[in-house]
Coordinates of N, CA and C in Angstrom, one line a residue:
X1 N -116.7 84.0 -78.9 CA -116.5 85.6 -79.0 C -115.0 85.7 -78.9
X2 N -114.3 86.6 -79.9 CA -113.1 86.3 -79.7 C -112.6 87.3 -78.7
X3 N -111.2 87.0 -78.2 CA -110.8 88.0 -77.3 C -110.3 89.5 -77.8
X4 N -110.6 90.2 -77.0 CA -110.0 91.6 -77.3 C -109.5 92.1 -76.3
X5 N -108.0 92.8 -76.9 CA -107.4 93.7 -75.9 C -107.8 94.8 -75.3
X6 N -108.1 94.6 -74.2 CA -108.9 95.7 -73.4 C -107.8 96.6 -72.7
X7 N -106.4 96.6 -72.7 CA -105.4 97.8 -72.4 C -105.4 98.7 -73.6
X8 N -106.0 99.8 -73.4 CA -105.9 100.8 -74.7 C -104.5 101.1 -74.8
X9 N -103.7 101.2 -73.9 CA -102.4 101.7 -73.8 C -101.3 100.5 -74.6
X10 N -101.6 99.3 -74.8 CA -100.8 98.3 -75.2 C -100.5 98.7 -77.1
X11 N -99.5 98.6 -77.1 CA -98.8 98.4 -78.6 C -98.3 97.5 -78.9
X12 N -98.1 97.1 -80.4 CA -97.6 95.8 -80.5 C -96.2 96.1 -80.1
X13 N -95.5 96.9 -79.9 CA -93.8 97.3 -79.7 C -93.8 96.9 -78.1
X14 N -94.9 97.1 -77.3 CA -94.8 96.6 -75.8 C -95.1 95.0 -75.6
X15 N -95.4 94.4 -76.3 CA -95.9 93.1 -76.1 C -94.3 92.5 -76.2
X16 N -94.6 91.2 -74.8 CA -93.1 90.9 -74.5 C -92.8 90.2 -75.7
X17 N -91.6 90.4 -76.1 CA -90.9 89.4 -77.2 C -89.8 88.5 -76.8
X18 N -90.0 87.2 -77.3 CA -88.8 86.4 -76.9 C -87.6 87.0 -76.8
X19 N -86.5 86.7 -75.6 CA -85.3 87.3 -75.5 C -84.2 86.1 -76.3
X20 N -83.4 86.5 -77.1 CA -82.7 85.6 -77.9 C -81.8 85.0 -76.9
X21 N -81.6 83.8 -77.1 CA -80.6 83.0 -76.3 C -79.2 83.2 -76.7
X22 N -78.5 83.5 -75.3 CA -77.0 83.9 -75.5 C -76.2 82.8 -74.8
X23 N -75.4 81.9 -75.2 CA -75.0 80.9 -74.3 C -73.8 81.3 -73.5
X24 N -73.6 82.5 -73.5 CA -72.8 82.7 -72.1 C -73.8 83.2 -71.0
X25 N -74.8 83.4 -71.0 CA -75.8 83.4 -69.7 C -75.8 82.3 -68.9
X26 N -75.6 80.9 -69.3 CA -75.6 80.2 -68.1 C -74.2 80.0 -67.5
X27 N -73.1 80.2 -68.5 CA -72.0 80.2 -68.1 C -71.5 81.2 -66.9
X28 N -72.2 82.5 -67.3 CA -72.2 83.6 -66.4 C -72.7 83.5 -65.1
X29 N -74.1 82.7 -65.1 CA -74.9 82.6 -64.1 C -73.9 81.5 -63.1
X30 N -73.6 80.6 -63.6 CA -72.7 79.2 -62.8 C -71.5 80.3 -62.4
X31 N -70.9 81.2 -62.8 CA -69.7 81.8 -62.0 C -70.4 82.5 -61.2
X32 N -71.4 83.2 -61.5 CA -71.9 84.1 -60.4 C -72.1 83.2 -58.9
X33 N -73.1 82.1 -59.2 CA -73.4 81.5 -58.1 C -72.0 80.8 -57.4
X34 N -71.0 80.4 -58.2 CA -69.9 79.8 -57.5 C -69.1 80.8 -56.7
X35 N -69.2 82.1 -57.3 CA -68.5 83.4 -56.5 C -69.3 83.6 -55.2
X36 N -70.7 83.4 -55.2 CA -71.3 83.6 -53.9 C -71.2 82.4 -53.0
X37 N -71.0 81.4 -53.5 CA -70.9 80.0 -52.8 C -69.5 80.4 -52.1
X38 N -68.4 80.9 -53.0 CA -66.9 80.9 -52.4 C -66.9 81.9 -51.1
X39 N -67.6 83.1 -51.6 CA -67.6 84.0 -50.6 C -68.3 83.4 -49.1
X40 N -69.1 82.8 -49.3 CA -70.0 82.3 -47.9 C -69.1 81.2 -47.6
X41 N -68.7 80.4 -48.3 CA -67.7 79.2 -47.6 C -66.1 79.3 -46.8
X42 N -65.7 80.6 -47.7 CA -64.5 81.4 -47.0 C -65.1 81.7 -45.3
X43 N -66.3 82.6 -45.6 CA -66.5 83.2 -44.3 C -67.0 82.0 -43.1
X44 N -67.5 80.9 -43.5 CA -67.6 79.9 -42.9 C -66.1 79.3 -42.3
X45 N -65.7 79.0 -43.0 CA -64.3 78.4 -43.0 C -63.6 79.1 -42.1
X46 N -63.5 80.3 -41.9 CA -62.6 81.2 -41.1 C -63.2 81.4 -40.0
X47 N -64.6 81.4 -39.7 CA -65.2 81.1 -38.5 C -65.1 80.0 -37.9
X48 N -64.9 78.8 -38.5 CA -64.8 77.4 -37.9 C -63.0 77.1 -37.6
X49 N -62.3 78.0 -38.5 CA -61.2 78.1 -38.2 C -60.7 78.6 -36.7
X50 N -61.6 79.6 -36.6 CA -61.0 80.4 -35.4 C -61.5 79.8 -34.2
X51 N -62.7 79.1 -34.3 CA -63.0 78.3 -33.4 C -62.0 77.0 -32.9
X52 N -61.5 76.5 -34.1 CA -60.7 75.3 -33.7 C -59.2 75.8 -33.2
X53 N -58.9 77.2 -33.8 CA -57.9 77.4 -33.0 C -57.6 77.8 -31.6
X54 N -58.9 78.5 -30.9 CA -59.1 79.0 -29.9 C -59.0 77.7 -28.9
X55 N -59.6 76.6 -29.2 CA -59.6 75.3 -28.6 C -58.2 74.8 -28.3
X56 N -57.7 74.6 -29.5 CA -56.2 74.1 -29.7 C -55.2 74.8 -28.7
X57 N -55.4 76.1 -28.6 CA -54.8 77.2 -27.8 C -55.0 76.8 -26.2
X58 N -56.3 76.6 -25.7 CA -56.6 76.6 -24.7 C -56.7 75.1 -24.1
X59 N -56.8 74.2 -24.7 CA -56.7 72.6 -24.5 C -55.3 72.0 -25.2
X60 N -54.9 72.6 -26.2 CA -53.8 71.5 -26.8 C -52.5 71.4 -25.7
X61 N -51.8 70.7 -26.1 CA -50.3 70.6 -25.7 C -49.4 71.0 -26.6
X62 N -48.0 71.3 -26.3 CA -47.2 72.0 -27.1 C -46.1 71.2 -27.3
X63 N -45.2 71.3 -28.3 CA -44.2 70.2 -28.5 C -43.0 70.8 -28.3
X64 N -41.7 70.7 -28.5 CA -40.5 71.4 -28.4 C -40.0 72.7 -29.1
X65 N -41.0 73.0 -30.4 CA -40.8 73.9 -31.1 C -41.9 74.9 -30.8
X66 N -42.6 74.7 -29.9 CA -43.7 75.7 -29.6 C -45.2 75.5 -30.8
X67 N -45.2 74.5 -31.4 CA -46.4 74.3 -32.0 C -47.5 73.5 -31.3
X68 N -48.7 73.5 -31.2 CA -49.8 73.1 -30.4 C -50.5 72.0 -30.8
X69 N -50.8 71.1 -30.4 CA -51.9 69.9 -30.9 C -53.0 69.6 -30.1
X70 N -53.9 69.0 -30.7 CA -55.2 68.2 -30.4 C -55.0 67.0 -30.8
X71 N -54.9 66.1 -30.3 CA -55.1 64.6 -30.9 C -56.6 64.1 -31.0
X72 N -56.9 63.9 -31.9 CA -58.4 63.3 -32.0 C -58.7 62.1 -31.7
X73 N -59.8 62.0 -30.8 CA -59.9 60.4 -30.4 C -60.3 59.3 -31.7
X74 N -60.6 60.0 -32.6 CA -60.7 58.7 -33.7 C -60.3 59.3 -35.0
X75 N -59.9 58.7 -36.2 CA -59.6 59.1 -37.5 C -60.6 59.8 -37.9
X76 N -60.7 61.0 -38.5 CA -61.7 61.6 -39.1 C -61.7 61.6 -41.0
X77 N -62.2 60.8 -41.6 CA -62.0 60.7 -42.7 C -62.8 61.8 -43.7
X78 N -61.7 62.5 -44.5 CA -62.5 63.3 -45.6 C -61.7 63.5 -46.6
X79 N -62.5 63.3 -47.9 CA -61.8 62.7 -49.1 C -60.9 61.5 -49.2
X80 N -59.8 61.8 -49.9 CA -58.7 60.6 -49.6 C -57.8 61.0 -48.3
X81 N -58.0 61.6 -47.3 CA -57.3 62.0 -46.0 C -58.0 61.2 -44.9
X82 N -57.4 61.0 -43.9 CA -57.7 61.2 -42.7 C -57.1 61.8 -41.5
X83 N -57.9 62.6 -41.0 CA -57.1 63.4 -39.9 C -57.2 62.8 -38.5
X84 N -56.1 62.9 -38.2 CA -55.7 62.4 -36.9 C -55.5 63.5 -35.7
X85 N -55.1 64.6 -36.0 CA -54.7 65.5 -35.2 C -54.8 67.1 -35.7
X86 N -54.7 67.8 -34.9 CA -55.0 69.4 -35.3 C -54.0 70.1 -35.1
X87 N -53.1 70.6 -35.6 CA -52.0 71.2 -35.3 C -51.9 72.9 -35.7
X88 N -51.6 73.7 -34.6 CA -51.4 75.1 -34.9 C -50.2 75.2 -34.5
X89 N -49.5 75.5 -35.8 CA -48.1 75.0 -36.1 C -47.3 76.8 -36.0
X90 N -46.6 76.7 -34.8 CA -45.6 77.9 -34.4 C -44.7 78.4 -35.8
X91 N -44.6 79.5 -36.6 CA -43.7 79.9 -37.3 C -42.8 81.1 -36.5
X92 N -41.8 81.0 -37.2 CA -40.8 82.0 -36.6 C -40.2 82.8 -37.9
X93 N -40.3 84.0 -38.1 CA -39.5 84.7 -39.0 C -38.8 85.9 -38.4
X94 N -37.8 86.3 -39.3 CA -37.1 87.3 -38.5 C -37.3 88.6 -39.4
X95 N -37.6 89.8 -38.6 CA -37.8 91.3 -39.6 C -36.9 92.1 -38.9
X96 N -36.6 93.1 -39.8 CA -35.8 94.1 -39.3 C -36.7 95.4 -38.7
X97 N -36.2 95.6 -37.3 CA -36.9 96.9 -36.7 C -36.3 98.1 -37.5
X98 N -37.1 98.8 -38.2 CA -36.8 99.8 -38.9 C -36.1 100.9 -37.9
X99 N -37.0 101.4 -36.9 CA -36.6 102.4 -36.2 C -35.5 102.1 -35.5
X100 N -34.8 100.8 -34.9 CA -34.0 100.5 -33.9 C -32.8 100.7 -35.1
X101 N -32.6 100.0 -36.4 CA -31.7 99.9 -37.5 C -31.5 101.6 -37.9
X102 N -32.4 102.5 -38.1 CA -32.2 103.9 -38.2 C -31.3 104.3 -37.2
X103 N -31.7 104.2 -35.7 CA -31.2 104.6 -34.5 C -29.7 104.3 -34.3
X104 N -29.5 102.7 -34.7 CA -28.1 102.5 -34.2 C -27.1 102.8 -35.4
X105 N -27.8 102.9 -36.7 CA -26.6 103.1 -38.1 C -26.2 104.6 -38.0
X106 N -27.3 105.6 -37.4 CA -27.0 107.1 -37.5 C -25.7 107.2 -36.2
X107 N -25.8 106.1 -35.3 CA -24.9 106.5 -34.3 C -23.7 106.1 -34.5
X108 N -23.3 105.3 -35.8 CA -22.5 104.4 -36.2 C -21.8 105.9 -37.4
X109 N -22.6 106.9 -37.5 CA -21.7 107.7 -38.7 C -22.6 107.8 -39.8
X110 N -22.4 108.9 -40.4 CA -23.5 109.2 -42.1 C -23.2 108.1 -43.0
X111 N -21.7 107.4 -43.1 CA -21.5 106.5 -44.0 C -22.6 105.3 -43.6
X112 N -22.0 104.8 -42.6 CA -22.6 103.6 -42.0 C -24.7 103.6 -42.6
X113 N -25.1 104.6 -41.7 CA -26.5 105.0 -42.0 C -26.7 105.0 -43.7
X114 N -25.9 105.8 -44.4 CA -26.2 105.7 -45.9 C -26.0 104.3 -46.5
X115 N -25.0 103.8 -45.7 CA -24.9 102.1 -46.6 C -26.2 101.3 -46.3
X116 N -26.6 101.5 -45.1 CA -27.8 100.8 -44.4 C -29.2 101.3 -45.4
X117 N -29.0 102.5 -45.5 CA -30.4 103.0 -45.7 C -30.0 104.1 -47.2
X118 N -29.5 103.4 -48.4 CA -29.3 104.2 -49.5 C -30.5 105.0 -50.1
X119 N -30.0 106.2 -50.4 CA -31.2 107.2 -51.3 C -31.6 106.4 -52.2
X120 N -33.0 106.5 -52.3 CA -33.8 105.4 -53.5 C -34.6 106.8 -54.2
X121 N -34.1 106.6 -55.6 CA -35.1 107.9 -56.3 C -36.3 107.6 -56.9
X122 N -37.4 108.3 -56.3 CA -38.5 108.2 -56.4 C -39.0 109.6 -57.4
X123 N -40.2 109.1 -58.4 CA -40.3 110.1 -59.3 C -41.8 110.7 -58.5
X124 N -41.6 112.2 -58.9 CA -42.5 112.8 -58.3 C -43.5 113.6 -59.4
X125 N -44.7 113.1 -59.8 CA -45.2 113.4 -61.1 C -45.7 114.5 -61.2
X126 N -46.2 115.1 -59.8 CA -46.4 116.3 -59.4 C -45.3 117.4 -60.0
X127 N -44.1 117.0 -59.8 CA -43.0 118.1 -60.0 C -42.7 118.4 -61.4
X128 N -43.2 117.0 -62.3 CA -42.8 116.8 -63.6 C -44.0 117.7 -64.3
X129 N -45.0 118.0 -63.7 CA -46.0 119.0 -64.3 C -45.3 120.6 -64.0
X130 N -44.9 120.8 -62.9 CA -44.1 121.9 -62.4 C -43.4 122.4 -63.4
X131 N -42.3 121.3 -63.6 CA -41.2 121.4 -64.7 C -41.7 121.7 -66.0
X132 N -42.9 121.4 -66.6 CA -43.5 121.7 -67.5 C -44.0 123.2 -68.0
X133 N -44.5 123.5 -66.5 CA -44.9 124.8 -66.7 C -43.9 125.8 -66.5
X134 N -42.9 125.5 -66.1 CA -41.5 126.2 -66.1 C -40.8 126.2 -67.4
X135 N -41.1 125.3 -68.2 CA -40.9 125.4 -69.5 C -39.5 124.3 -69.5
X136 N -39.0 123.6 -68.8 CA -38.0 123.0 -68.5 C -38.0 121.8 -69.5
X137 N -39.6 120.9 -69.1 CA -40.1 119.8 -69.8 C -40.9 120.5 -71.0
X138 N -41.1 119.7 -72.2 CA -42.0 120.0 -73.2 C -43.2 119.0 -73.2
X139 N -44.2 119.4 -73.8 CA -45.4 118.7 -74.1 C -44.9 117.4 -74.6
X140 N -44.1 117.0 -75.4 CA -43.7 116.1 -76.1 C -43.0 115.2 -74.9
X141 N -42.0 115.9 -74.0 CA -41.6 115.2 -73.1 C -42.6 114.4 -72.2
X142 N -43.4 115.1 -72.0 CA -44.4 114.6 -71.2 C -45.4 113.5 -71.8
X143 N -45.7 113.8 -72.8 CA -46.2 112.5 -73.7 C -45.4 111.2 -73.8
X144 N -44.1 111.4 -73.5 CA -43.2 110.3 -73.8 C -43.2 109.6 -72.1
X145 N -43.2 110.5 -70.9 CA -43.0 110.1 -69.8 C -44.3 109.7 -69.0
X146 N -45.6 110.2 -69.4 CA -47.0 110.0 -68.9 C -47.6 109.0 -70.0
X147 N -47.4 107.9 -69.9 CA -47.8 106.8 -70.9 C -49.4 106.2 -70.4
X148 N -50.2 106.0 -71.2 CA -51.2 105.1 -70.5 C -51.0 103.5 -70.3
X149 N -51.9 103.3 -69.4 CA -51.4 101.7 -69.0 C -53.2 101.3 -69.1
X150 N -53.3 100.1 -69.9 CA -54.8 99.7 -69.7 C -55.1 98.6 -69.2
X151 N -55.9 98.5 -68.3 CA -56.0 97.0 -67.8 C -57.6 96.6 -68.0
X152 N -58.3 95.5 -67.6 CA -59.6 95.1 -67.4 C -59.6 94.4 -65.9
X153 N -60.9 94.9 -65.6 CA -61.1 93.9 -64.2 C -62.5 93.0 -64.8
X154 N -62.7 91.7 -64.3 CA -63.9 91.1 -64.7 C -64.8 91.3 -63.7
X155 N -65.9 91.8 -63.5 CA -67.0 92.2 -62.5 C -68.3 91.6 -63.2
X156 N -68.9 91.4 -62.2 CA -70.4 91.1 -62.5 C -71.3 92.3 -62.0
X157 N -72.5 93.2 -63.0 CA -72.8 94.0 -62.2 C -74.2 93.7 -61.6
X158 N -74.6 94.1 -60.4 CA -75.7 93.9 -59.6 C -76.7 95.0 -60.0
X159 N -78.0 94.9 -59.5 CA -79.4 96.2 -59.5 C -79.0 96.8 -58.5

C-alpha cells in the first residue's frame, strides 16, 4: 500500500529542500568557535594571572628595583621554554599632574601658562550649523566640510 501524505496543509513548497553548500560556512564556523574560545581563554588566563600575582605579592621576595619574585621548586616545561621563576615586574613612568602644572604655571604669569598650555583650535560642528543658518556658510560649504567616512566592522550575528 503506497504511503500517503496525511498532512493536508503540506504543499510542495513547504517540503524541505537541500540547502546549497556555501564554502564560507565552515570557515565562518571555525572563526566563531575560535572567537568564543579566545574569550573564554582570556577570561581564564586573567583569573589565573590574578591568583599568581596575589601569591607573588604576599610570598615573593623583592629585588633592588622593586620587582617581586617567586622561585619555582623545579623547572616547568611549556612549549620550547622552561619556567624557573615568576616575576611581578615593577615599572615606573613619569606622568604630568595637569592640575599642579596649571596652578604653578598660572602663578608664574599668563605668558608662562600659555607656553605650557597653548590654545588648541577645536571644531565645533554644532556652531557650523548655526553659521549655516545665519547665512555665513553655504550649503556648498557644508557639503565640503561635512563629508561621509565609510568603515566596516566584521561581526557574526546571533539569534
